[in-house]
Amino acid sequence: MVHVSSFRKCVYILLACILVFTICLWKETRRGVIFSLRLDGRSDHMPWKMWRWGTSKEEIVQGVAANGTDKVPLSTKSSNIKINLSTKVIRSNLVMKTKDFYNALKVWNKDSSSQNLHPRLQKARENYLKINKYRVKYVGPKYAHKVRPEELLCQLRKRLDFRMITAADSPFNTSEWEPYVPKGNISIKLGRCAVVSSAGSMKSSQLGMVIDSHDAVLRFNGAPVRGFHFDVGEKTTIRLVNSQLITVEEKRFLTDPQYNFGTLILWDPAPYHSSIEEWYKKPDYNFYGSFKNYRKKYPKQPFYILNPHLQWQLWDIIQENSPEDIQPNPPSSGMLGIVLMMNFCDEVDVYEYLPSKRQTNICHYYQMIFDQACTMGAYHPLLFEKNIIKHLNKGKDEDIYNYGKVTLPGLRNVQC
Ligand SMILES: *[C@@H]1O[C@H](CO)[C@@H](O)[C@H](O)[C@H]1NC(C)=O
Ligand SMILES: *[C@@H]1O[C@H](CO)[C@@H](O)[C@H](O)[C@H]1NC(C)=O
Ligand SMILES: *[C@@H]1O[C@H](CO)[C@@H](O)[C@H](O)[C@H]1NC(C)=O
Ligand SMILES: *[C@@H]1O[C@H](CO)[C@@H](O)[C@H](O)[C@H]1NC(C)=O
């Protein structure tokens, strides 16, 4: 008897321990454990978690109530009937507005400011502004006024040079490069396109079939399809890769068969508005060997190098349309991929660049890395890029909330 009861005690204690442990773990997960905040290095992260703007339910409701009452057309001159009527209207307005407010807060706010960032990310931004690695000397206008989406589209259309490096561009016009560099500029014309971010929130999105229903799909860096097709689809028309990915050996760029599909476009950060020659002498990653080796191995696959002008032309537009100083580092691969597809396609659906309700602390859907910088940006001026994409969105907030989906027009069709 004694034995049995002490055994039971042990079991109970064990169960209690497991319970406590589970609760602790759950709480930690909810809080969002933040692992390595990589402030340097070019971790080219896609978004993962919208910052919680610190608005409590009470504040939201109060905000609505305050604004609601402000707008009450309470005029002592109006008749009793009218006052009673308007009171009813105001009531129903209030209910509707409260709902809208909740929805609005769950999608990206296009006026997000660095003040809303976690202090660590604010510090990172300030440090990058101090370091100014690419020697950015911006002299253009700064947020003179908030431009309409149509004007912003015209800026993108008129000021971005989407040319690829060709065999005619010095210093690639040598016999050493001749076998490897494409002879002509890229020539792609596409219909409805999808840009698939690598965000952790792509996981369990079940968007695979929707994504594959597009005429063309752009993916980033090492984002895998195999094993994830239910969420991210299978089609890969273009893969935008950065020079770090193709240079660093652990990334297995030369051996992993997932890179053998579609057209590859490579980019590397250049000094601010440098010439191709200047950049060639000082690339961020010395990718030349890897590029040539890949071309030797797969000579038939189209593989372009993006001209380095595009990144800073785009950066200038982001800065011009932001009320604050943005990080003086190139835009993210995400932003570059989006504008590339806007140039190639009639219409572009972007998935999980602006986070949906599935927002998570996980950086990539295929890796267990947790980092706040992935959504809000540390190295890249991600916050400001996202403000712009939100401003340009032709789709509904609901689609952002449910699918992380933003719809953008092709630049070809933009009337300026
Ligand atoms: C209420 O309205 C004022 C003025 O229109 C605006 O500045 C403020 O942001 C509004 N508050 C909310 C919670 O929308
Ligand atoms: C409003 O309606 C109520 C009944 O619902 C009525 O008693 C009242 O006289 C009306 N007028 C005002 C000014 O409240
Ligand atoms: C290169 O091709 C892109 C995409 O087709 C196009 O937008 C761009 O204008 C071309 N540039 C030149 C100089 O031909
Ligand atoms: C490459 O282009 C530059 C500038 O156009 C020119 O000066 C140079 O001679 C060219 N090099 C070769 C090998 O053709």
XYZ file of C-alpha atoms in Angstrom, residues 44-378:
335
model
C 18.116 39.693 -46.467
C 15.028 39.056 -44.548
C 11.483 39.160 -45.526
C 8.874 40.263 -43.131
C 7.450 38.264 -40.370
C 5.715 40.181 -37.730
C 3.883 43.401 -37.745
C 4.869 45.428 -34.770
C 2.170 45.646 -32.201
C 1.463 49.302 -32.051
C 0.681 49.159 -28.366
C -2.929 50.107 -28.776
C -5.140 48.395 -26.287
C -8.764 47.622 -26.998
C -9.801 50.334 -24.579
C -7.763 52.934 -26.395
C -9.252 51.951 -29.704
C -12.778 52.143 -28.443
C -12.122 55.438 -26.711
C -10.600 56.784 -29.881
C -13.668 55.861 -31.845
C -15.993 57.185 -29.222
C -14.143 60.488 -29.033
C -14.127 60.929 -32.796
C -17.656 59.643 -33.064
C -18.955 62.222 -30.626
C -16.976 64.953 -32.335
C -18.816 64.233 -35.487
C -22.277 64.108 -33.913
C -24.316 66.727 -35.747
C -25.935 67.855 -32.522
C -27.509 71.103 -33.307
C -29.937 72.598 -30.846
C -31.773 74.105 -33.762
C -32.733 70.787 -35.294
C -36.039 69.315 -34.427
C -36.552 66.674 -31.795
C -37.222 64.047 -34.392
C -33.973 64.779 -36.148
C -31.961 64.595 -32.976
C -33.479 61.270 -32.106
C -32.805 59.992 -35.610
C -29.244 61.143 -35.688
C -28.607 59.576 -32.325
C -29.597 56.258 -33.815
C -27.373 56.817 -36.853
C -24.476 57.707 -34.625
C -24.983 54.539 -32.625
C -24.837 52.301 -35.661
C -21.902 54.302 -36.992
C -20.056 53.714 -33.805
C -20.497 49.987 -33.997
C -19.361 49.875 -37.592
C -16.414 52.119 -36.961
C -15.216 50.061 -34.050
C -15.159 47.047 -36.356
C -13.296 48.961 -39.046
C -10.796 50.128 -36.505
C -9.994 46.612 -35.425
C -9.550 45.572 -39.019
C -7.469 48.602 -39.866
C -5.162 47.959 -36.969
C -4.551 44.422 -38.034
C -3.029 45.428 -41.335
C 0.033 47.510 -42.000
C -0.351 51.202 -41.230
C 1.062 53.144 -44.169
C 2.175 55.936 -41.865
C 4.263 53.686 -39.639
C 7.131 55.591 -38.111
C 10.421 54.489 -36.600
C 9.006 55.660 -33.269
C 6.855 52.537 -33.320
C 9.895 50.291 -33.605
C 11.326 48.242 -30.818
C 14.100 50.328 -29.181
C 16.703 47.876 -30.458
C 15.611 48.391 -34.039
C 15.508 52.154 -33.529
C 19.100 51.948 -32.328
C 20.045 49.808 -35.329
C 18.587 52.397 -37.682
C 20.489 55.182 -35.961
C 23.710 53.195 -36.167
C 23.288 52.563 -39.862
C 22.636 56.255 -40.373
C 25.899 56.993 -38.574
C 27.974 54.360 -40.373
C 26.621 55.189 -43.842
C 28.551 52.343 -45.423
C 27.531 53.106 -49.000
C 28.368 56.816 -48.685
C 24.864 57.971 -49.378
C 24.610 61.690 -50.074
C 20.969 62.297 -50.686
C 20.215 65.761 -51.981
C 16.729 65.273 -53.369
C 13.493 66.516 -51.888
C 12.316 65.050 -48.620
C 8.648 64.453 -48.164
C 7.610 67.805 -49.509
C 4.101 66.469 -49.595
C 2.442 63.106 -49.554
C 2.036 62.107 -53.171
C -0.940 60.220 -54.493
C -0.424 56.564 -55.462
C -0.657 57.488 -59.165
C 2.206 59.962 -58.823
C 4.267 57.452 -56.921
C 3.738 54.907 -59.701
C 4.931 57.480 -62.219
C 8.060 58.066 -60.168
C 8.764 54.336 -60.256
C 8.050 54.111 -63.953
C 10.084 57.114 -65.001
C 13.048 56.911 -62.683
C 13.890 53.218 -62.405
C 16.303 51.643 -64.881
C 15.461 47.948 -65.126
C 18.317 47.108 -67.444
C 20.473 44.056 -66.820
C 24.247 44.004 -67.219
C 25.154 42.952 -70.759
C 28.332 42.025 -72.564
C 28.509 45.603 -73.813
C 28.835 47.109 -70.332
C 32.346 47.991 -69.330
C 34.081 46.267 -67.499
C 32.109 43.177 -68.487
C 32.990 43.783 -72.148
C 36.152 41.656 -71.966
C 36.931 38.253 -73.437
C 37.180 36.952 -69.875
C 33.501 37.721 -69.286
C 32.223 37.212 -72.786
C 31.188 33.545 -72.386
C 29.215 34.292 -69.227
C 27.411 37.605 -69.466
C 24.151 37.717 -71.461
C 24.508 39.454 -74.824
C 21.348 41.484 -74.487
C 19.037 43.037 -71.971
C 16.385 40.833 -70.388
C 13.173 40.790 -72.362
C 10.206 39.483 -70.411
C 6.569 40.416 -70.723
C 4.215 38.756 -68.316
C 0.537 38.911 -67.392
C -0.649 38.253 -63.849
C 2.263 37.685 -61.548
C 2.845 36.619 -57.985
C 5.687 37.642 -55.701
C 6.112 35.135 -52.883
C 7.895 36.427 -49.837
C 9.852 34.051 -47.664
C 8.112 35.210 -44.501
C 7.425 32.718 -41.735
C 3.757 33.536 -42.100
C 3.705 31.791 -45.500
C 3.638 28.603 -43.462
C 0.141 27.118 -43.146
C -1.152 29.766 -45.529
C -2.480 27.173 -47.992
C -1.839 29.691 -50.738
C 0.009 27.255 -53.022
C -2.722 26.779 -55.602
C -3.612 30.458 -55.699
C 0.033 31.342 -56.235
C 0.475 28.763 -58.999
C -2.615 30.082 -60.788
C -0.607 33.190 -61.730
C 1.156 33.355 -65.087
C 4.506 33.859 -63.428
C 5.948 33.581 -59.926
C 8.968 35.311 -58.410
C 10.771 33.832 -55.400
C 13.722 34.984 -53.343
C 17.131 33.564 -52.559
C 17.061 30.063 -51.132
C 13.287 29.866 -50.623
C 12.419 26.204 -51.230
C 9.372 24.834 -52.987
C 9.829 21.145 -52.304
C 8.023 20.132 -49.138
C 6.179 23.461 -48.979
C 4.183 23.519 -52.205
C 0.851 23.432 -50.400
C 1.660 26.819 -48.879
C 3.951 28.480 -51.413
C 3.169 26.764 -54.732
C 5.555 25.066 -57.144
C 5.953 27.440 -60.033
C 9.168 29.478 -60.196
C 9.515 31.804 -63.163
C 12.105 34.157 -61.719
C 14.356 33.779 -58.709
C 15.997 36.916 -57.374
C 19.192 36.019 -55.542
C 21.666 38.182 -53.711
C 25.422 37.982 -54.096
C 25.820 36.616 -50.587
C 23.710 33.580 -51.419
C 25.695 32.640 -54.479
C 29.093 33.362 -52.899
C 28.839 31.735 -49.484
C 29.562 28.047 -49.888
C 27.181 26.738 -47.209
C 24.269 27.982 -49.280
C 25.016 25.283 -51.883
C 24.074 27.485 -54.794
C 26.091 25.407 -57.249
C 24.789 22.039 -56.156
C 21.194 22.518 -55.004
C 18.879 21.635 -57.929
C 16.206 24.059 -56.744
C 18.086 26.890 -58.455
C 17.854 25.253 -61.884
C 14.354 26.549 -62.621
C 13.311 29.689 -64.399
C 15.350 32.844 -64.841
C 17.885 33.873 -62.221
C 18.550 37.510 -61.444
C 21.464 38.420 -59.213
C 21.993 41.658 -57.337
C 24.776 43.050 -55.180
C 24.792 46.274 -53.147
C 26.809 49.019 -54.801
C 28.109 52.319 -53.414
C 25.532 55.099 -53.732
C 25.007 55.949 -57.419
C 28.370 54.520 -58.391
C 29.238 53.602 -61.948
C 29.308 49.960 -62.938
C 33.116 50.156 -63.002
C 33.350 51.536 -59.470
C 30.999 48.887 -58.160
C 32.878 46.143 -60.042
C 36.035 46.991 -58.122
C 34.251 46.881 -54.766
C 31.280 44.526 -54.770
C 29.699 43.732 -51.411
C 30.382 40.051 -52.050
C 32.899 38.925 -54.621
C 30.463 36.837 -56.600
C 32.364 36.682 -59.919
C 33.822 33.190 -59.467
C 30.531 31.646 -58.365
C 28.648 33.348 -61.162
C 31.028 32.039 -63.808
C 31.034 28.548 -62.323
C 27.255 28.409 -62.328
C 27.122 29.651 -65.909
C 29.650 27.005 -66.934
C 27.569 24.309 -65.271
C 24.179 25.504 -66.551
C 24.891 27.521 -69.699
C 21.310 27.279 -70.948
C 19.589 28.767 -67.914
C 19.035 32.528 -68.219
C 21.047 34.218 -65.481
C 21.231 37.989 -65.350
C 23.064 40.472 -63.176
C 20.882 43.410 -62.226
C 22.453 46.755 -63.018
C 23.449 48.387 -59.719
C 21.744 51.685 -60.554
C 18.273 50.342 -59.866
C 18.781 49.871 -56.115
C 19.706 53.490 -55.440
C 17.160 54.930 -57.844
C 14.595 52.980 -55.866
C 16.132 54.019 -52.565
C 15.899 57.698 -53.568
C 12.184 57.288 -54.274
C 11.621 55.632 -50.896
C 13.542 58.402 -49.135
C 11.743 61.102 -51.045
C 8.416 59.699 -49.916
C 9.320 59.107 -46.278
C 9.067 61.760 -43.569
C 12.149 60.411 -41.765
C 15.720 59.546 -42.688
C 15.669 55.968 -43.872
C 18.534 53.510 -43.419
C 21.230 54.417 -45.970
C 21.434 50.806 -47.165
C 19.989 49.274 -50.335
C 16.321 48.305 -50.371
C 15.478 44.711 -49.476
C 15.375 41.915 -52.052
C 11.648 41.930 -51.375
C 11.246 45.495 -52.549
C 13.550 44.972 -55.545
C 11.610 41.860 -56.545
C 8.320 43.699 -56.301
C 9.378 46.566 -58.567
C 11.015 44.141 -61.009
C 7.739 42.277 -61.352
C 5.823 45.546 -61.614
C 8.025 46.237 -64.613
C 7.614 42.806 -66.225
C 3.913 42.178 -65.507
C 0.466 43.619 -66.104
C -0.500 43.085 -62.486
C 1.343 41.845 -59.413
C 0.005 40.064 -56.345
C 2.498 40.143 -53.500
C 2.091 37.603 -50.720
C 3.096 38.162 -47.090
C 5.298 41.161 -47.670
C 2.802 43.051 -45.569
C 2.048 40.584 -42.813
C -1.328 38.861 -42.544
C -3.129 37.557 -39.491
C -0.606 34.710 -39.551
C 2.177 37.082 -38.560
C 4.792 35.210 -36.597
C 8.174 35.698 -35.018
C 9.694 33.301 -37.514
C 11.780 34.940 -40.232
C 11.412 32.372 -43.011
C 8.848 29.682 -43.624
C 11.648 27.169 -44.088
C 13.935 28.005 -41.147
C 13.506 28.344 -37.422
C 15.096 31.741 -37.044
C 13.401 34.328 -34.872
C 14.285 37.947 -35.461
C 12.259 41.123 -35.240
C 14.376 42.750 -37.904
C 12.838 40.457 -40.492
C 9.566 42.318 -40.578
C 10.487 45.774 -39.423
C 13.987 46.023 -40.865
C 17.334 46.707 -39.273
